Short mmCIF file of C-alpha atoms and ligand atoms in Angstrom, two decimals:
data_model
loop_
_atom_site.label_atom_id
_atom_site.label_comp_id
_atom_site.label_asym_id
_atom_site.label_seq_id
_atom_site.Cartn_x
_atom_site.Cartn_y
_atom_site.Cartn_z
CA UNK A 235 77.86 -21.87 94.34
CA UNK A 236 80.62 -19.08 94.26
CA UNK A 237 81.69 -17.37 96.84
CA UNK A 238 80.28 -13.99 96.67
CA UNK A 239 82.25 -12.24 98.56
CA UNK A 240 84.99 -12.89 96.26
CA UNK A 241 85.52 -9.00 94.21
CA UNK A 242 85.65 -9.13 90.88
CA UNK A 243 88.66 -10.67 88.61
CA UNK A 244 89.57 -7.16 87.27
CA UNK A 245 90.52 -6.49 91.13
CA UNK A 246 91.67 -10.10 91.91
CA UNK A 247 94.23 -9.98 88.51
CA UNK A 248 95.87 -6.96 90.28
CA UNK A 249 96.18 -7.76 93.69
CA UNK A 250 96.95 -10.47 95.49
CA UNK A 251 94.30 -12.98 96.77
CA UNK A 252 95.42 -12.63 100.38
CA UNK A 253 95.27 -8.61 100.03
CA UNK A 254 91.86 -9.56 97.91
CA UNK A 255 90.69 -11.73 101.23
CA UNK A 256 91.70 -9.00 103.98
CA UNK A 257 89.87 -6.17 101.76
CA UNK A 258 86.79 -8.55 101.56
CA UNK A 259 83.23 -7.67 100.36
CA UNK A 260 83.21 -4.05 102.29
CA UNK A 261 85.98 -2.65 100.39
CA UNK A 262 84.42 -3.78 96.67
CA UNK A 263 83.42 -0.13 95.93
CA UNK A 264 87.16 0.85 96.93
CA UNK A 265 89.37 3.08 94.94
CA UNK A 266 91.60 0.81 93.59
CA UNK A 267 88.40 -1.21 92.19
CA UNK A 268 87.40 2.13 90.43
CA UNK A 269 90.59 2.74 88.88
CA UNK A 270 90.42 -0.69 87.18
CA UNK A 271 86.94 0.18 85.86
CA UNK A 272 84.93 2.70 84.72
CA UNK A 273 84.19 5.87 86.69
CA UNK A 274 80.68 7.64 87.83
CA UNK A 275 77.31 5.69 86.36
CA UNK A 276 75.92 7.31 83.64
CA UNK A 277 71.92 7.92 85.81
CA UNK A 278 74.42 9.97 87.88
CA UNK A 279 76.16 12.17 85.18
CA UNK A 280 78.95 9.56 84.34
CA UNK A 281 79.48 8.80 80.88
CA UNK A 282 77.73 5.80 79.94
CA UNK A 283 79.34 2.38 79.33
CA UNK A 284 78.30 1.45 76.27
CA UNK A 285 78.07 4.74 73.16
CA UNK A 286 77.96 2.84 70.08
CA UNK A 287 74.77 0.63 68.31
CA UNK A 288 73.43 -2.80 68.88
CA UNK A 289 72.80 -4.82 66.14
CA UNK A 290 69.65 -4.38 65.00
CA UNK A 291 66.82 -6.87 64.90
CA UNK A 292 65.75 -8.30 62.56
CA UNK A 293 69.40 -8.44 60.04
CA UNK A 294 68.14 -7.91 56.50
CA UNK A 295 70.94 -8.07 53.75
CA UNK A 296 69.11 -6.70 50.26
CA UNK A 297 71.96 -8.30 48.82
CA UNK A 298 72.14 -11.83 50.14
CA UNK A 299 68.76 -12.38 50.94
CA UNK A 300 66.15 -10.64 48.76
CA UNK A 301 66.32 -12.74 45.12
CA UNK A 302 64.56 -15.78 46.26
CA UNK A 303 61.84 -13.15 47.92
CA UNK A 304 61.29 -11.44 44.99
CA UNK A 305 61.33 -14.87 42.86
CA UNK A 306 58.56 -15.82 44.87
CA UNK A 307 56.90 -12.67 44.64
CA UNK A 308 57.13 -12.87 40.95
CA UNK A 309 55.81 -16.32 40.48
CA UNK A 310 52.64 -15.27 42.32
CA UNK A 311 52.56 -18.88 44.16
CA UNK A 312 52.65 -17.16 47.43
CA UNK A 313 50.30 -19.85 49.01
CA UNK A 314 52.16 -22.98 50.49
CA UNK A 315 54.02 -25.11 47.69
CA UNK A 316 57.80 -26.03 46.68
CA UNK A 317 59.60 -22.81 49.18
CA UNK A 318 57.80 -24.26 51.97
CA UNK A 319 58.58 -27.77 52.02
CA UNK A 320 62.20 -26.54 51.10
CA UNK A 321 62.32 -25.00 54.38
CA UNK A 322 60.75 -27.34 56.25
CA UNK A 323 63.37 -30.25 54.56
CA UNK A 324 66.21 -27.90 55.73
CA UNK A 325 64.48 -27.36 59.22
CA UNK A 326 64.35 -31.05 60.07
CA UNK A 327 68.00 -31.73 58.83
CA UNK A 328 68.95 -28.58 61.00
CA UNK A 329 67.27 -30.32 64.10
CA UNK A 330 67.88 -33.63 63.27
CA UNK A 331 64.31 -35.02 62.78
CA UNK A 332 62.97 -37.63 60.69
CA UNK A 333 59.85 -34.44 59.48
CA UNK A 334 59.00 -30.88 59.91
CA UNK A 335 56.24 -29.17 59.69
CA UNK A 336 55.77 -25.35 59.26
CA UNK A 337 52.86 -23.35 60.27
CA UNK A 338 51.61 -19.91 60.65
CA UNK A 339 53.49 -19.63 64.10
CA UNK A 340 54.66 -21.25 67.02
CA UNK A 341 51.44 -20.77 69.45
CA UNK A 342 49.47 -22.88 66.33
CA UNK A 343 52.47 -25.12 66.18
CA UNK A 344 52.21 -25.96 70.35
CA UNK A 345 48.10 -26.15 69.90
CA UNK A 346 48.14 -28.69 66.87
CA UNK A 347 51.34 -31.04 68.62
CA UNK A 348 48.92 -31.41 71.69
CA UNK A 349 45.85 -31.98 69.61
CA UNK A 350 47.44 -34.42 67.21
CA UNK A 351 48.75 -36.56 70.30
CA UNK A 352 45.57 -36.82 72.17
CA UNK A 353 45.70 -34.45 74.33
CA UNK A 354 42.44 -32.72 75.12
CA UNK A 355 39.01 -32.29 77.64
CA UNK A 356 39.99 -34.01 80.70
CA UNK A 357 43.81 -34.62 80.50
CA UNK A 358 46.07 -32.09 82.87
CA UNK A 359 49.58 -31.38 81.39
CA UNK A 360 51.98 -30.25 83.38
CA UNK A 361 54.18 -27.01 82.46
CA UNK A 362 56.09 -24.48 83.63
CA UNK A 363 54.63 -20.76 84.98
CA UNK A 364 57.69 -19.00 83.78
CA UNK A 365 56.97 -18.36 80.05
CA UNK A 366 54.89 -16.93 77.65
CA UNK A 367 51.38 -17.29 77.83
CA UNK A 368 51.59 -19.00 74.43
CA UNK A 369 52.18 -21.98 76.28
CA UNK A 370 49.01 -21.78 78.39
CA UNK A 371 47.15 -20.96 75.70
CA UNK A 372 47.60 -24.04 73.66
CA UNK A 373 47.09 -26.29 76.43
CA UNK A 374 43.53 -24.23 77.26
CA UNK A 375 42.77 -24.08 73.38
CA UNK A 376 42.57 -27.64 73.75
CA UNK A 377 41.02 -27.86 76.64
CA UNK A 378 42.82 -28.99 78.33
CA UNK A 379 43.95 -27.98 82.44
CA UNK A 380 47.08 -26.17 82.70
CA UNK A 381 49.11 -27.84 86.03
CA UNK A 382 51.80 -25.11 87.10
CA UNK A 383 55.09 -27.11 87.86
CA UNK A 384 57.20 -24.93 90.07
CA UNK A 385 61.02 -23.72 88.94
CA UNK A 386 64.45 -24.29 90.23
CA UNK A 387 65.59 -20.29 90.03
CA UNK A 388 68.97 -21.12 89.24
CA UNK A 389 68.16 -22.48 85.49
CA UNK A 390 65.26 -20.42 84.94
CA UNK A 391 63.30 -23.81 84.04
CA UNK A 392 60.71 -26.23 85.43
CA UNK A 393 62.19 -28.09 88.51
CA UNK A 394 62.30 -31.42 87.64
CA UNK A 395 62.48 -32.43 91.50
CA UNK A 396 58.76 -30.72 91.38
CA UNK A 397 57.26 -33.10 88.46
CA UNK A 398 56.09 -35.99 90.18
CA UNK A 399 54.21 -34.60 93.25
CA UNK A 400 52.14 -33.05 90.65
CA UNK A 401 51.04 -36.37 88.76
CA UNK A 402 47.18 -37.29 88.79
CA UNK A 403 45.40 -40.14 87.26
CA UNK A 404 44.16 -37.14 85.09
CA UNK A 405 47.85 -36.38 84.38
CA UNK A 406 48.58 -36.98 80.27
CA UNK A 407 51.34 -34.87 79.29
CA UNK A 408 54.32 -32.47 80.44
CA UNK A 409 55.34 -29.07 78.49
CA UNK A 410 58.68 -28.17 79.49
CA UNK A 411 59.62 -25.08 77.68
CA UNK A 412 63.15 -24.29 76.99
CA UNK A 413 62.81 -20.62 78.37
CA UNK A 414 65.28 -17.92 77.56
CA UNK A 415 66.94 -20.71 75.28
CA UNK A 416 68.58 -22.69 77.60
CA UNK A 417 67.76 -26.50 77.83
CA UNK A 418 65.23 -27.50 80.54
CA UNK A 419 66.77 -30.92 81.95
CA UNK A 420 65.06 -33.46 79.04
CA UNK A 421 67.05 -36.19 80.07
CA UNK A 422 65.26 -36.26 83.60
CA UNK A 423 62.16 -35.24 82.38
CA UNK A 424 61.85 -37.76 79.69
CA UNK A 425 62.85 -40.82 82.33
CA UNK A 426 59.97 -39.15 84.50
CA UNK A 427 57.69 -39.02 81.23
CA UNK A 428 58.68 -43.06 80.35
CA UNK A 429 58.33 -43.78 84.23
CA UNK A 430 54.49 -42.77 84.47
CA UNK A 431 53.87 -43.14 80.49
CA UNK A 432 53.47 -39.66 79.43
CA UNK A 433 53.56 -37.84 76.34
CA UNK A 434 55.94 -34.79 76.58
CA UNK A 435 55.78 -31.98 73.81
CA UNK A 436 58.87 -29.08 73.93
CA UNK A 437 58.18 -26.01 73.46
CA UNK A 438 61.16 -25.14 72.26
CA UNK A 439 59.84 -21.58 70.85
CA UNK A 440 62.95 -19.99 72.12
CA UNK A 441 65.69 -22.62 71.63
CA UNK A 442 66.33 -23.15 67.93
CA UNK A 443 69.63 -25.43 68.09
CA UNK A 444 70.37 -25.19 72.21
CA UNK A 445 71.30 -28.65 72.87
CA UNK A 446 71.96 -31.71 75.37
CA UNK A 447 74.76 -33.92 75.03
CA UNK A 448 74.77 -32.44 70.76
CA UNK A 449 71.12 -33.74 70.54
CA UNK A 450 68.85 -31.14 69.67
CA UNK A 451 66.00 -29.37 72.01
CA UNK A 452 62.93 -30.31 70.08
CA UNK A 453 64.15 -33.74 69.57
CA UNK A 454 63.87 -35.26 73.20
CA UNK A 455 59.78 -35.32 73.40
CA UNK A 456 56.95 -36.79 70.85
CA UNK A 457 57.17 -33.20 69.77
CA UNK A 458 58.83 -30.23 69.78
CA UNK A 459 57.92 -26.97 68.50
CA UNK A 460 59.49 -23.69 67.31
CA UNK A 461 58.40 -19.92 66.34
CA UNK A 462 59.89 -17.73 63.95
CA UNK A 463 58.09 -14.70 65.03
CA UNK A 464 59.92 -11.29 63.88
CA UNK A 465 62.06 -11.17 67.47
CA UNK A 466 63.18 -15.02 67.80
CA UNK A 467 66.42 -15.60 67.02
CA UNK A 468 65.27 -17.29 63.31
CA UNK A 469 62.81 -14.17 62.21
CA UNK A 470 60.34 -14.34 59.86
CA UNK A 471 57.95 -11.86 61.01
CA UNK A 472 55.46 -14.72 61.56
CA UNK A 473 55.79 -18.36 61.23
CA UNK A 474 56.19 -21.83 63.60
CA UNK A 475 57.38 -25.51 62.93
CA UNK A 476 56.21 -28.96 64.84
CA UNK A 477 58.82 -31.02 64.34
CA UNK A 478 59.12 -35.48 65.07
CA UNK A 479 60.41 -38.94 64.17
CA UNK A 480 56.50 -40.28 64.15
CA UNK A 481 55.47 -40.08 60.55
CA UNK A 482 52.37 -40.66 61.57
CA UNK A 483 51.86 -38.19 64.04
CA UNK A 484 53.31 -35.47 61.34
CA UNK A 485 50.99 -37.01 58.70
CA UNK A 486 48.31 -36.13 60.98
CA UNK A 487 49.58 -32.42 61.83
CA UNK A 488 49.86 -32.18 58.07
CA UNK A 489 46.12 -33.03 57.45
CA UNK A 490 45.29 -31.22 60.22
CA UNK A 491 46.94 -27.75 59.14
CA UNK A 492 45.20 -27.84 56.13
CA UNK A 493 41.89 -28.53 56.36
CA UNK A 494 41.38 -32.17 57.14
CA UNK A 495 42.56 -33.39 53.43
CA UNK A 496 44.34 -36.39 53.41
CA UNK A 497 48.30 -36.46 53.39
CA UNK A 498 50.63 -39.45 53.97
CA UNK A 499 49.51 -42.12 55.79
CA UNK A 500 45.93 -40.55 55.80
CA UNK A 501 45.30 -40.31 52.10
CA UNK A 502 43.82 -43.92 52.04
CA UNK A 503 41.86 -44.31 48.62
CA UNK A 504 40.04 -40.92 49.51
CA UNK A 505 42.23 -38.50 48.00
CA UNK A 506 39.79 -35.46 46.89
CA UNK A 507 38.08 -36.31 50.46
CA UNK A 508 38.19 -34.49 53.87
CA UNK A 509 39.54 -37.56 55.93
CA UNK A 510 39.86 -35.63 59.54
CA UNK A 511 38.60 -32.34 61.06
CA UNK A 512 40.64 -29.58 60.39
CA UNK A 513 42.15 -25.96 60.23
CA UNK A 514 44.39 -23.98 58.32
CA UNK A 515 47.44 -22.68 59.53
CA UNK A 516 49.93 -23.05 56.68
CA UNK A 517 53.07 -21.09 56.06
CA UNK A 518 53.17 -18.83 52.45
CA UNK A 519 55.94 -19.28 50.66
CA UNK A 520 57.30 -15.81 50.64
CA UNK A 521 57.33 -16.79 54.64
CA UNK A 522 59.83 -19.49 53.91
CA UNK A 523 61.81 -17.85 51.27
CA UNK A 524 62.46 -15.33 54.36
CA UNK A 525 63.04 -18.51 56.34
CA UNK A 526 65.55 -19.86 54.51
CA UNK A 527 67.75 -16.72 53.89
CA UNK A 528 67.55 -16.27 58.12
CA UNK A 529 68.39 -20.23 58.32
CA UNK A 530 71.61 -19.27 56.21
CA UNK A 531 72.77 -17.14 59.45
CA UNK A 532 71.32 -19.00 62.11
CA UNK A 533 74.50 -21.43 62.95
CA UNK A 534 77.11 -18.73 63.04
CA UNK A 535 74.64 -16.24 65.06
CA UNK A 536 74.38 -19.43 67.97
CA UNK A 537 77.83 -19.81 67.90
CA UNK A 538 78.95 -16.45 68.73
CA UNK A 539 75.94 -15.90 71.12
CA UNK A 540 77.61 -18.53 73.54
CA UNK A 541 81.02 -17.07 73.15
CA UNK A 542 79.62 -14.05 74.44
CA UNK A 543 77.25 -15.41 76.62
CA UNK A 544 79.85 -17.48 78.10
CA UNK A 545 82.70 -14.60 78.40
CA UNK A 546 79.85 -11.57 79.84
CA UNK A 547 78.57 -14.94 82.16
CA UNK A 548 82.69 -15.28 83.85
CA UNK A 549 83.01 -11.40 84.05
CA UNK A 550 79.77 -10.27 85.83
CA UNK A 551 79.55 -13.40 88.01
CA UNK A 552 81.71 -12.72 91.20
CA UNK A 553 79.67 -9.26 91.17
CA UNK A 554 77.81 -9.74 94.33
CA UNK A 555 74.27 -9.50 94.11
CA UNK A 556 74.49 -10.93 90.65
CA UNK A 557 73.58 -14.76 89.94
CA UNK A 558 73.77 -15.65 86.39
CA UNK A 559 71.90 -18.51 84.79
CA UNK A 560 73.47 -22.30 85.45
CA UNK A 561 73.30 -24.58 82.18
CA UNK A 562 72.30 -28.20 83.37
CA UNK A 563 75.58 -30.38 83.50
CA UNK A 564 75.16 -31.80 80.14
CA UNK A 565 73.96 -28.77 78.07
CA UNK A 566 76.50 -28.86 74.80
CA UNK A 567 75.17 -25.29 73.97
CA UNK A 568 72.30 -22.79 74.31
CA UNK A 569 69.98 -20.94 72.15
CA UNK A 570 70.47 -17.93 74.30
CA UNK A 571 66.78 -15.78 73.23
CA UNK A 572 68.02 -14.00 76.63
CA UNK A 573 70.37 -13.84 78.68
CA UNK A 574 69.28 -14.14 82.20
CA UNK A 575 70.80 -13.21 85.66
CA UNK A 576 68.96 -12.56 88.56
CA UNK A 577 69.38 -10.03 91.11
CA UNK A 578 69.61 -9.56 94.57
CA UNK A 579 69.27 -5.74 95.90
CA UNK A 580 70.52 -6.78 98.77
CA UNK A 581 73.93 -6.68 97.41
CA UNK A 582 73.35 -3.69 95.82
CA UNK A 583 72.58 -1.38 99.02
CA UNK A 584 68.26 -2.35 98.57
CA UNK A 585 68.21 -0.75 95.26
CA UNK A 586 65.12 -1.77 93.95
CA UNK A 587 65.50 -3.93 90.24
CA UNK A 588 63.47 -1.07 88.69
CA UNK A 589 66.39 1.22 89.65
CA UNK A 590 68.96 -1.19 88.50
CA UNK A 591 67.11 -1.60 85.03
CA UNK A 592 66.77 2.24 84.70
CA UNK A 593 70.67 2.66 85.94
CA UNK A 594 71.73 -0.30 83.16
CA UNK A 595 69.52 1.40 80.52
CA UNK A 596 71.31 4.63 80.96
CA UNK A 597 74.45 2.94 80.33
CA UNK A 598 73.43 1.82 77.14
CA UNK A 599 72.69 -1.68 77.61
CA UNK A 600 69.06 -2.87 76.76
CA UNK A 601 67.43 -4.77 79.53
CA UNK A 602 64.13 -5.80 81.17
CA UNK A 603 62.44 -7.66 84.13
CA UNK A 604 61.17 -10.62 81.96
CA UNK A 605 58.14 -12.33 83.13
CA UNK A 606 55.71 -11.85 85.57
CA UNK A 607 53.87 -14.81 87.27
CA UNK A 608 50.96 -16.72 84.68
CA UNK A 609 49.84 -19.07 87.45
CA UNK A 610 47.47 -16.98 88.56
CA UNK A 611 46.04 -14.37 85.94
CA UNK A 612 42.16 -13.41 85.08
CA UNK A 613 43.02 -15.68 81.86
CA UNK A 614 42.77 -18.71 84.13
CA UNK A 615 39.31 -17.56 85.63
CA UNK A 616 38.12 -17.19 81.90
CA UNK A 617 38.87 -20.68 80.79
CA UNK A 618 37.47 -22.17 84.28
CA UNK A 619 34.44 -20.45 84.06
CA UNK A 620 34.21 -21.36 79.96
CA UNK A 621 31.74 -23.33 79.30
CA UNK A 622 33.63 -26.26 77.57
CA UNK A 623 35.31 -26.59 81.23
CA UNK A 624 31.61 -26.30 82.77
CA UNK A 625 30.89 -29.61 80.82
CA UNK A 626 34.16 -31.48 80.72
CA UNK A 627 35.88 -30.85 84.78
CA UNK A 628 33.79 -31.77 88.01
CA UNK A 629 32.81 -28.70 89.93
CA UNK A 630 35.28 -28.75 92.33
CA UNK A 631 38.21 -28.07 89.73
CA UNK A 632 36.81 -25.03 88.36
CA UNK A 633 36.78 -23.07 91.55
CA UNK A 634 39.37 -20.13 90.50
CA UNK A 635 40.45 -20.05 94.22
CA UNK A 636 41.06 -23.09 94.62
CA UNK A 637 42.95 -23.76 91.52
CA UNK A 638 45.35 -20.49 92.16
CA UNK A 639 45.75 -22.30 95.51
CA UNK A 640 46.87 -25.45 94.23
CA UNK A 641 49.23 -24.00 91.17
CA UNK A 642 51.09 -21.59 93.96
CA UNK A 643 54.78 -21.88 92.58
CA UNK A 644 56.99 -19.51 95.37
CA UNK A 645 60.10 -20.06 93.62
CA UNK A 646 58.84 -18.85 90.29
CA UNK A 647 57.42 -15.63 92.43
CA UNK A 648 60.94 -14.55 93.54
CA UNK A 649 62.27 -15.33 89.88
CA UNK A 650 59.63 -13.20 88.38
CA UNK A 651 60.68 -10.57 90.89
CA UNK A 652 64.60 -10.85 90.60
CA UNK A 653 65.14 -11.69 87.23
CA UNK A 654 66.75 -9.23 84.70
CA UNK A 655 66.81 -10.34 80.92
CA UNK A 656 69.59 -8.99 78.00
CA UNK A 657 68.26 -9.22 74.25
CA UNK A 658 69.11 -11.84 72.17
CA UNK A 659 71.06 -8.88 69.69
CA UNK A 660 73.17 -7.40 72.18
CA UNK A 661 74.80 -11.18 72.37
CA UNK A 662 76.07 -10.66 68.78
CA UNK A 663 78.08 -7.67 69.59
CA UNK A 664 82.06 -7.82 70.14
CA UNK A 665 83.79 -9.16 73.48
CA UNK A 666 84.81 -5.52 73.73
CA UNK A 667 80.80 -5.09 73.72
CA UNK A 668 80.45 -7.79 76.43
CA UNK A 669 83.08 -5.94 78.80
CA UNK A 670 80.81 -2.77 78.42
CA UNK A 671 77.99 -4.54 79.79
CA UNK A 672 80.16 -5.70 82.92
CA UNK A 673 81.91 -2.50 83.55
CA UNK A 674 78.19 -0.90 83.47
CA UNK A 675 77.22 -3.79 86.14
CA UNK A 676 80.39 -3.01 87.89
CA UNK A 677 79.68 0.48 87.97
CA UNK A 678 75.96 0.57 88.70
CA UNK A 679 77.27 -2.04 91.68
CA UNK A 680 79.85 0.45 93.27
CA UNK A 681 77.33 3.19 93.76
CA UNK A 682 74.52 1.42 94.54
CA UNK A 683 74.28 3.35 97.60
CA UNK A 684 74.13 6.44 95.68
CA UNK A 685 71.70 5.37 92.98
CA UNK A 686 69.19 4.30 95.90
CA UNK A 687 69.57 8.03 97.36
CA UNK A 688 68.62 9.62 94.37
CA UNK A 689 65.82 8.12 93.22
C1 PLP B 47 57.21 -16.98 71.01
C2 PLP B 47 56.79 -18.10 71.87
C3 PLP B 47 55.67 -18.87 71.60
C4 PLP B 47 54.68 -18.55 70.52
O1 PLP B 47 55.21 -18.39 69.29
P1 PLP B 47 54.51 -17.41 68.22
O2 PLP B 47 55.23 -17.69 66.96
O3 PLP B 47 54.69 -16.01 68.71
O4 PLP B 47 53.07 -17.80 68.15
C5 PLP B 47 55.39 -19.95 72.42
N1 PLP B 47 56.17 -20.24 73.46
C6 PLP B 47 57.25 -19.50 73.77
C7 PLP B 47 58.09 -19.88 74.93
C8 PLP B 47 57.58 -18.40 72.98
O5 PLP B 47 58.65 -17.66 73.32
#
């Protein structure tokens, strides 16, 4: 880890270290440090650090983008045909998968990947409790038992070290989920996965073309899914994809997502038959017309989301009291849906985070708190007390207490508690945008003291 007692660069470029080293963390909030940086924070009077607009979500260009809508429109063949399959084509390639599949969103994508892999009454599957409750949800839709895996705080993602002491006889699958859009450690997780034979499906909902070592998320488990939902970083208002290698497996989603009818491997000599039981969650084709215009932006929008996420990372991390996100050692790049740091009032005179969000939103720069804990929520008590559970678990696993108990996960507490998110947009701004944000961090850091007063 740094050294956080380090100041900041802006101070270290104009002094000397040794002058930096006598000064030490004390003198941070010194003069000189001011003069480098911006003066009074905005919540008290200052003017604030960022003035000018954040792109805004979702980016629509009539100009580029709205013929093949319109063709679509026109053709009145709205429900899923030749647009869809287009995008889905284009989707796999993008990934780098053998098939795609698109759907009416990512929570029906994560539901039908479990499903179509076996996993159901009975089986646990291991996951993560920082994410959204989409993730829960398809496990309990299936019912299946939701096992909370604790998280390492420093990546934001399940702790790999915490996998194994979770692993029952009942134990079928894991469901890492690429939160925030950086890369949960698939390389260990899949030699854990091969180690005690267990079927892993990413939920990769927020980490459309993050990747290890240049191989895409998505592409490490049996499955991995994806949402398109109107504030991911590939928006289509609504709309998900399952993509895999296994034809058969995507035969089977296929079938599945519309209606049972045979497809692929399934169609037999039955065609005009219902070969499986099924459901319909297909995408329109006006959905992937939108798709594919947002696809057409998608590579260069990554790209400069880790320049900046990279630069604002190096210029806000010797803040004390600040601890960005670490990428896993072999993370080539990230999706970046958020960018994450957590913080530690401590270092900021025991402002509380709700002060520090309020005194960064007054600078200008969007923020929030992010998750809080889904280990232990009434949800849980609902699906225990169901009564699919009542017929499938013993008695003993569907006492609520008990279950909260056993799914504690400290480390994801204090995450929940310290974390502080940036949107996805405000990475596509300019570098001069990214200083903004640090000067307002800076600022907001300098006068902690006084911030806490006045609240
Ligand atoms: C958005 C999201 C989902 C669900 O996707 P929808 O398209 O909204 O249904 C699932 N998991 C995670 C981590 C998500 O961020």
């Amino acid at each position: 880890m740094q050294n956080k007692s380090i100041p900041r660069r802006s101070f270290l470029k104009q002094t000397s270290l040794g002058v930096a080293g006598a000064a030490g963390a004390a003198s941070f909030g010194s003069a000189l440090a001011g003069v480098a940086k911006g003066g009074r924070p905005a919540i008290l009077g200052g003017k604030p650090a960022f003035t000018g607009q954040w792109i805004k979500w979702p980016i629509w260009n009539p100009e580029t983008d709205e013929d093949r809508v319109i063709e679509v429109l026109r053709s009145g063949v709205w429900s899923r045909a030749g647009v869809v399959a287009e995008f889905e084509k284009k989707w796999a390639e993008t990934i780098g998968t053998k098939r795609a599949l698109a759907t009416t969103n990512g929570t029906h994508a994560l539901i039908i990947a479990l499903r179509m892999l076996g996993i159901g009454p009975g089986d646990e599957v291991l996951t993560t409790p920082y994410t959204f409750i989409a993730t829960i949800d398809a496990i309990l839709m299936n019912n299946a038992m939701p096992i909370f895996v604790d998280v390492d705080p420093e990546t934001f993602q399940m702790d790999p070290d915490k996998i194994e002491e979770k692993i029952t006889p009942q134990t079928r699958a894991i469901l890492p989920v690429h939160i925030l859009g950086l890369p949960s450690d698939m390389e260990r997780i899949m030699a854990i996965a091969r180690k005690h034979n267990l079927i892993v499906v990413e939920d990769a909902c927020q980490a459309w073309l993050a990747e290890i070592n240049h191989k895409k998320m998505g592409t490490f488990g049996h499955a991995g899914c994806f949402s398109f939902q109107n504030s991911k970083n590939l928006p289509i208002g609504e709309g998900g994809a399952i993509v895999s290698d296994d034809d058969d497996f995507m035969d089977r989603a296929f079938s599945f997502h519309n209606f049972g009818r045979p497809y692929g491997n399934m169609v037999g000599d039955v065609s005009g038959q219902y070969v499986m039981v099924g459901t319909k969650t297909r995408m329109t084709e006006y959905q992937a017309a939108i798709g594919l215009a947002q696809l057409q932006r998608l590579e260069e929008q990554t790209e400069r989301r880790n320049r900046n996420a990279t630069y604002l990372k190096s210029q806000i991390k010797d803040i004390p009291g600040i601890l960005p996100y670490r990428l896993y050692d072999h993370v080539t790049r990230a999706a970046y849906h958020l960018f994450p740091f957590r913080y530690k009032q401590e270092q900021f005179a025991g402002m509380s985070r709700e002060q520090f969000l309020k005194a960064l939103q007054a600078e200008g720069i969007p923020c929030s708190g992010g998750y809080t804990p889904l280990n232990n929520m009434p949800y849980l008590k609902d699906a225990l007390s169901s009564r699919a559970f009542q017929i499938i678990y013993p008695k003993e696993k569907l006492d609520f207490n008990k279950y909260v108990e056993e799914n504690q996960c400290p480390a994801n507490d204090q995450l929940c508690a310290e974390a502080v998110w940036l949107p996805q947009n405000v990475l596509l701004g300019s570098k001069k945008d990214m200083d903004a944000i640090a000067e307002a961090i800076d600022k907001i850091h300098r006068h902690a003291a006084e911030i806490k007063q006045k609240a």
